[in-house]
Short mmCIF file of C-alpha atoms in Angstrom, two decimals:
data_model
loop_
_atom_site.label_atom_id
_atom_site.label_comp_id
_atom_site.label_asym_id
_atom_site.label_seq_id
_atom_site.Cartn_x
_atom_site.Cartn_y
_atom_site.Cartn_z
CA UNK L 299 -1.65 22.03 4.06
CA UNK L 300 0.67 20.39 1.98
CA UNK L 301 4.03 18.91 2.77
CA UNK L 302 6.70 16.85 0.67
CA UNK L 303 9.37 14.81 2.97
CA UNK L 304 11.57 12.41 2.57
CA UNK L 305 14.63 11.32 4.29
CA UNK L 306 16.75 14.81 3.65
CA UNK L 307 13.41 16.58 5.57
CA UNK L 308 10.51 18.13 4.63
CA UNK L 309 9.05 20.68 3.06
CA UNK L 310 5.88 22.15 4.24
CA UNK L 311 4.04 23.95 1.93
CA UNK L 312 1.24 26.23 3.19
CA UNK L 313 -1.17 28.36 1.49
CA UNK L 314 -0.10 31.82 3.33
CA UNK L 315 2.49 32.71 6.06
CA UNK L 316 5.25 30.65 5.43
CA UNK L 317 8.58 30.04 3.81
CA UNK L 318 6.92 28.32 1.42
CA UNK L 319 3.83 29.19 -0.01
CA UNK L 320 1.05 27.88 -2.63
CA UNK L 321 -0.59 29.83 -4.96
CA UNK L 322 -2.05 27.51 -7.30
CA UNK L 323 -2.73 23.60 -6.98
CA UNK L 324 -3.47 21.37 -10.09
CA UNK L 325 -3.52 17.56 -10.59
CA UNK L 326 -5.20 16.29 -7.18
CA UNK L 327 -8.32 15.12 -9.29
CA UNK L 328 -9.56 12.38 -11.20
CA UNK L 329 -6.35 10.65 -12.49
CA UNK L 330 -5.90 10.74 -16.62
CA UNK L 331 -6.41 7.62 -18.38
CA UNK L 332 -5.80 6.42 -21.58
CA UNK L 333 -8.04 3.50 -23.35
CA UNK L 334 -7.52 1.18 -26.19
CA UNK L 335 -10.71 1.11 -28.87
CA UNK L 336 -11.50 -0.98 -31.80
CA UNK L 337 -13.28 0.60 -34.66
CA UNK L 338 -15.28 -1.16 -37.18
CA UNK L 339 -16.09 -0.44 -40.89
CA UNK L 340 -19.79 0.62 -41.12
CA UNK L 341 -20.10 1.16 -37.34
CA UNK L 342 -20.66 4.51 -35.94
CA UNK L 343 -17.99 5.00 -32.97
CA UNK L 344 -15.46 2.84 -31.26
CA UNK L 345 -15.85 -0.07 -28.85
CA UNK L 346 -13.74 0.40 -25.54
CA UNK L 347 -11.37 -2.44 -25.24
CA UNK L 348 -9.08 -1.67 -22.21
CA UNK L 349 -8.20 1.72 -19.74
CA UNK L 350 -5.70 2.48 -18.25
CA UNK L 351 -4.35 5.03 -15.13
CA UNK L 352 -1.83 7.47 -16.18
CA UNK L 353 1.02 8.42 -13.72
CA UNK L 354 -0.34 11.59 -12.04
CA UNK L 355 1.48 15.19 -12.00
CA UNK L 356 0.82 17.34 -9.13
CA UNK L 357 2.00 20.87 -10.24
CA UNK L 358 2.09 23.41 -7.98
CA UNK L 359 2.96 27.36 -8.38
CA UNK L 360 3.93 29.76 -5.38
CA UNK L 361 6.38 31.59 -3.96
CA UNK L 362 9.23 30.85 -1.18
CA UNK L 363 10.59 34.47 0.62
CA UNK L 364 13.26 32.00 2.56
CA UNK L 365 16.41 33.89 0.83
CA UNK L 366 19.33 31.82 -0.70
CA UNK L 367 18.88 29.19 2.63
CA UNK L 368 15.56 28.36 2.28
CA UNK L 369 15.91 27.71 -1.52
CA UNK L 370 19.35 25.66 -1.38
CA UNK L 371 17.60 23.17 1.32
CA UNK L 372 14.70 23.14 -0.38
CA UNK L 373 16.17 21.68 -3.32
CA UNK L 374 18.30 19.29 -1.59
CA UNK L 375 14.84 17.94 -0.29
CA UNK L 376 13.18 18.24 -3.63
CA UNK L 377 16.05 16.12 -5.46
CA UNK L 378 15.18 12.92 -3.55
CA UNK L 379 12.34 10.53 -3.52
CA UNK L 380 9.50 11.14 -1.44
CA UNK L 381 5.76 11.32 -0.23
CA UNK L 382 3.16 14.40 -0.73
CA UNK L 383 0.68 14.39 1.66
CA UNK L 384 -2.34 16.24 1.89
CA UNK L 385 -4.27 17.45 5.00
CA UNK L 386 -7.46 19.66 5.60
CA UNK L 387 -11.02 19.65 5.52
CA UNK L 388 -10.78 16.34 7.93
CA UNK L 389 -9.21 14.01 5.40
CA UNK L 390 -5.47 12.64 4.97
CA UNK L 391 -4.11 11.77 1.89
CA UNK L 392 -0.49 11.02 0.83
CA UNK L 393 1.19 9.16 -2.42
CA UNK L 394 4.77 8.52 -3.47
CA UNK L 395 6.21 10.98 -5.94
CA UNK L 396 9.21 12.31 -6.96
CA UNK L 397 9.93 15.97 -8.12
CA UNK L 398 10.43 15.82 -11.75
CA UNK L 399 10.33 19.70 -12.06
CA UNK L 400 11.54 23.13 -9.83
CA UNK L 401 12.06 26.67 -11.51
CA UNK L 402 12.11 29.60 -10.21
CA UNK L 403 10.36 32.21 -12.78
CA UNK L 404 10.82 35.50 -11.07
CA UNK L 405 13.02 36.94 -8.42
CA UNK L 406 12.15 39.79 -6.58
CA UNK L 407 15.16 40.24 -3.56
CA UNK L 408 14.71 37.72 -1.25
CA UNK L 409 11.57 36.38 -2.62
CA UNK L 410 11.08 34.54 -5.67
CA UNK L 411 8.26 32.72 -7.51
CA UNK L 412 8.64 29.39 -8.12
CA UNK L 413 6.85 26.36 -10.11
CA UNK L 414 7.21 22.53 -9.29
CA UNK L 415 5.82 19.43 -10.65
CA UNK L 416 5.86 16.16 -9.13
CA UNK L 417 5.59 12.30 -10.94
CA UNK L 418 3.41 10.07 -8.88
CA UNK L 419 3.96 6.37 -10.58
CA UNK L 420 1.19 5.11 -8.68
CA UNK L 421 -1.93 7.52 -9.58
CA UNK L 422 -3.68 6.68 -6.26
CA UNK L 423 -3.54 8.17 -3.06
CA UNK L 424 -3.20 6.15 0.44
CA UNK L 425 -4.81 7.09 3.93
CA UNK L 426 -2.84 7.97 6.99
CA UNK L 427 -2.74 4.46 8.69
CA UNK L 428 -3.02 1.13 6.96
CA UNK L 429 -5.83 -1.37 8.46
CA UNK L 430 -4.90 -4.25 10.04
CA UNK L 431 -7.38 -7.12 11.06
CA UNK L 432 -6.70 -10.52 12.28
CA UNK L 433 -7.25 -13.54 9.83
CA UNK L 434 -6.21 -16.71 11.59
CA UNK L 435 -5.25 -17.62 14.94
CA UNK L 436 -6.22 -18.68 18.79
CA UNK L 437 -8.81 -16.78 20.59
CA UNK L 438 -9.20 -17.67 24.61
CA UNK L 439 -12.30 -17.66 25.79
CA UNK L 440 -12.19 -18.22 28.99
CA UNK L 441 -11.79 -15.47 31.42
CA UNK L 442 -11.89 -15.64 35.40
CA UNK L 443 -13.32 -19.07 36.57
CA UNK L 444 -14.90 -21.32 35.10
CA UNK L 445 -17.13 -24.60 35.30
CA UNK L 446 -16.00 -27.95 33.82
CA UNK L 447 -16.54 -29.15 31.12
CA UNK L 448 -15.84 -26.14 28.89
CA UNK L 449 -14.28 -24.99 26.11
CA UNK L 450 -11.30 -22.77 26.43
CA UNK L 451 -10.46 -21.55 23.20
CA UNK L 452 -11.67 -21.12 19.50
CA UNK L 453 -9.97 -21.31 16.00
CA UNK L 454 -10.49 -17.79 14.11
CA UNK L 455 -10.54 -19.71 10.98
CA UNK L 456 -12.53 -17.03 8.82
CA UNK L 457 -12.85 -13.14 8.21
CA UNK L 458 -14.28 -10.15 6.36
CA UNK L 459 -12.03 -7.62 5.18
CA UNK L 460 -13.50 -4.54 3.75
CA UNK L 461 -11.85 -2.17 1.43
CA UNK L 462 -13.24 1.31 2.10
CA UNK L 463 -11.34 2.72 -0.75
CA UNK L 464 -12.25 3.73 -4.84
CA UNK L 465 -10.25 0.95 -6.39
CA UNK L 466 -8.83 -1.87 -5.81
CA UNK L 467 -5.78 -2.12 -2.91
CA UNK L 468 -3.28 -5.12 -2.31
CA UNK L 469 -2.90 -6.08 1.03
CA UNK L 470 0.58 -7.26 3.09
CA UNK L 471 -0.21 -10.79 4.99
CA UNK L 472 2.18 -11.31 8.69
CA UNK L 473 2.51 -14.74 9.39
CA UNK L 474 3.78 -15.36 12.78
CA UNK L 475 4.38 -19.09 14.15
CA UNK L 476 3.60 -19.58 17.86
CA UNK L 477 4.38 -23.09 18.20
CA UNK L 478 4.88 -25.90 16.09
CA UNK L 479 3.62 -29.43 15.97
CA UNK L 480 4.61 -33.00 16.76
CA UNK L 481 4.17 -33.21 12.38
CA UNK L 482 2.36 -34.86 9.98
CA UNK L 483 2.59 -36.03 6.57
CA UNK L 484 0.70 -32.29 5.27
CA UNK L 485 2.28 -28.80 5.40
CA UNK L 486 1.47 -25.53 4.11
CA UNK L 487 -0.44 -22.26 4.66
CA UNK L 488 -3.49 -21.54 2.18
CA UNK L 489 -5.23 -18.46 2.56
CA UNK L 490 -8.58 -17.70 -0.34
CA UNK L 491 -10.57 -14.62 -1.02
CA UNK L 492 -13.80 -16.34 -1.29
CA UNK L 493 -15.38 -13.03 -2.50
CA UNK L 494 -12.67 -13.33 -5.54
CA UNK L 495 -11.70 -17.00 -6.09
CA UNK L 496 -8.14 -16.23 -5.58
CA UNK L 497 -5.77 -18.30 -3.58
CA UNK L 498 -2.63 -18.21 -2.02
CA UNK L 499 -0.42 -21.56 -1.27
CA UNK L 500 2.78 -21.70 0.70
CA UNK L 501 4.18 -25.25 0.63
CA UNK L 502 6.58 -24.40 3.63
CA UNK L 503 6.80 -25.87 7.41
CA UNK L 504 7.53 -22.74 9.52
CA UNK L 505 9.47 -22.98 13.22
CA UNK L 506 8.53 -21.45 16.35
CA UNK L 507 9.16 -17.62 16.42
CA UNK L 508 9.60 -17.65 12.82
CA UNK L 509 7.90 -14.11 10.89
CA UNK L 510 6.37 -14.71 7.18
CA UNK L 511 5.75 -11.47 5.17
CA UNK L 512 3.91 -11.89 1.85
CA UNK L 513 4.19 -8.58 0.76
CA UNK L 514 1.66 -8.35 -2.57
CA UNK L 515 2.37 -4.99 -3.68
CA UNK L 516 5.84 -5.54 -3.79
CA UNK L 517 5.17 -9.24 -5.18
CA UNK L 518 7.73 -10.78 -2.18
CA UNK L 519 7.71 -13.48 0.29
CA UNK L 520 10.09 -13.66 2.94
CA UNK L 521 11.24 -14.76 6.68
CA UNK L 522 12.92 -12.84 9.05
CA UNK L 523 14.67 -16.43 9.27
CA UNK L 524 17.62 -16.51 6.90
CA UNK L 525 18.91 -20.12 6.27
CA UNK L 526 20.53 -21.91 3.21
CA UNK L 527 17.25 -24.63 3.62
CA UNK L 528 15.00 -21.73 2.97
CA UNK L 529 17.03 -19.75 0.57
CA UNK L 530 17.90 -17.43 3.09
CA UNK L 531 14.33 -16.46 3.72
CA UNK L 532 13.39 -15.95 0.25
CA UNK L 533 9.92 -17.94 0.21
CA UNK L 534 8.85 -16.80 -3.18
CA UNK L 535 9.82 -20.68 -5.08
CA UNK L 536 7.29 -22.05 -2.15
CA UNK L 537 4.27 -20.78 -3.47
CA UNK L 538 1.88 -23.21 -5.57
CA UNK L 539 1.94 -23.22 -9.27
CA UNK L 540 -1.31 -21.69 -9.09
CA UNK L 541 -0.69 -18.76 -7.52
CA UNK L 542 -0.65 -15.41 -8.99
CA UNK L 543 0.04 -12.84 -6.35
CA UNK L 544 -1.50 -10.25 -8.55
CA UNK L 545 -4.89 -12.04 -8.17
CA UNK L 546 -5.20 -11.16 -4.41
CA UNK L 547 -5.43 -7.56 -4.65
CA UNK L 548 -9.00 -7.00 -2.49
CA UNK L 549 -12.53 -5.43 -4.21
CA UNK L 550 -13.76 -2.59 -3.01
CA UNK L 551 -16.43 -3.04 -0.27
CA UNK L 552 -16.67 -6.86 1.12
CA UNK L 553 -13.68 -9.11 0.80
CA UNK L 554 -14.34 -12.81 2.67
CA UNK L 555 -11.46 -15.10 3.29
CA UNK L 556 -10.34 -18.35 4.76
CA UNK L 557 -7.37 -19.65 5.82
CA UNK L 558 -5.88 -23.54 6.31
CA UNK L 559 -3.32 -24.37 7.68
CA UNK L 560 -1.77 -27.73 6.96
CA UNK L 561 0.90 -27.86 9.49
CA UNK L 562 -0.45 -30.07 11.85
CA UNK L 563 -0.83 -29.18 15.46
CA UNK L 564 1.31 -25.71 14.81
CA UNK L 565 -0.57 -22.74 16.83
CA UNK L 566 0.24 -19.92 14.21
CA UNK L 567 -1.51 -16.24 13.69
CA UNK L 568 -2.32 -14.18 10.50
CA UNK L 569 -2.37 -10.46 10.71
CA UNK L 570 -3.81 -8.94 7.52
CA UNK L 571 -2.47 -5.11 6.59
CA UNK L 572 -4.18 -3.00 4.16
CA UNK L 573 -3.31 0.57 2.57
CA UNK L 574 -6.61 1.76 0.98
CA UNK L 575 -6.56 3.96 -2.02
CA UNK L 576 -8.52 6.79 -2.89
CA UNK L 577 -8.87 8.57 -6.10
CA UNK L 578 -8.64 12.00 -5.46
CA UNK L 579 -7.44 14.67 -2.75
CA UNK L 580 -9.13 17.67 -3.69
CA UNK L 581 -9.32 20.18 -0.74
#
């Protein structure tokens, strides 16, 4: 089944039975691309340079036997911003697309035949539910009783993220701040992807209760706290020279990281959120 929604509703578009019904299904394949060459004098072909992801088109042809009503809300749903998503055959696939095309070709009382087209800027699809994995933070472990001497808790300091998807995804890091320290004269959060070489450096001293959301796909940084000493939560001038958010998008398969934190004596945790992306939906 296949189902465009968006804040006005949804549309749910099924392949017999309904309102609204597919015929025909094209663009849920390979995404086109487009690639830069270089040819040389006395050479025989071209030397590939650089490729590229087109934005995909999802066209679909069918008919709707709603009447007037089922074609006036459809558009109303159809004229907004949305997500396609695609389920069946035990996989779940949606992407962001807007409809850049809706005719209806032939009329026949109350039901026509139709033809719609939707832009996807970003070619990829997304699963169902992001992954999220802890990156930094506390663990207890000691449960029940216990003997002295022990140890009651351990420093998650280190972890393996894998992206399960075809291509590279960029991930959404949740900073939360337990408790702070008595100070010191360091402060800052780095997290590196080892597997990469990339790193990320926040030169910022967070508070207790405080939320940091470095959100890489939208390249932002912000607290929920909103102050004028932190630019009313606007983090992004606290990042390192260095740092490129770009550059901590995660590989496909293994991704290792670890995480300092500078702030001395704060207890903080790092969630790490990941949409992967898949090339195709075909059904």
């Amino acid at each position: 089944m296949l189902c465009y929604e968006n804040d006005w509703g949804s549309l749910q578009l099924y392949g017999g039975g309904g309102v609204w019904n597919v015929t025909e299904c094209v663009g849920l394949e390979l995404p086109n691309k487009v690639f830069q060459v270089v040819q040389y004098a006395e050479m025989p072909g071209q030397v590939t340079m650089q490729e590229r992801a087109e934005a995909r088109v999802v066209t679909l042809r069918g008919d709707c036997c709603g009447g007037r009503q089922a074609l006036s809300e459809g558009m109303r749903i159809l004229n907004q911003k949305g997500r396609l998503w695609i389920q069946g055959q035990g996989i779940f696939r949606q992407i962001e697309a807007y409809c850049s095309l809706f005719e209806i070709q032939k009329h026949h009382g109350e039901y026509v035949e139709f033809i719609m087209q939707f832009t996807c800027d970003d070619p990829y699809f997304g699963a169902e539910e992001p992954v999220r994995m802890a990156m930094y933070g506390r663990r207890d472990l000691v449960e029940g009783s216990f003997k002295m001497p022990c140890l009651f808790t351990s420093r998650l300091t280190t972890a393996t993220i894998y992206n399960n998807g075809d291509v590279k995804a960029e991930p959404i890091f949740t900073i939360y701040c337990k408790s702070v320290g008595s100070g010191g004269d360091t402060q800052g959060i780095c997290i590196e992807n080892t597997t990469t070489g990339a790193k990320f450096m926040l030169d910022y001293t967070m508070v207790e209760g405080e939320t940091i959301t470095v959100d890489i796909p939208n390249r932002q940084i912000y607290s929920d706290l909103k102050t004028t000493d932190n630019n009313e939560g606007n983090l992004i001038e606290y990042i390192s020279k260095d740092t490129y958010l770009s550059d901590l998008a995660l590989v496909v398969g293994e991704n290792q990281f670890t995480t300092s934190n500078y702030n001395v004596g704060s207890d903080i945790i790092i969630v790490c959120e990941l949409k992967e992306k898949y090339l195709e939906a075909v059904m």
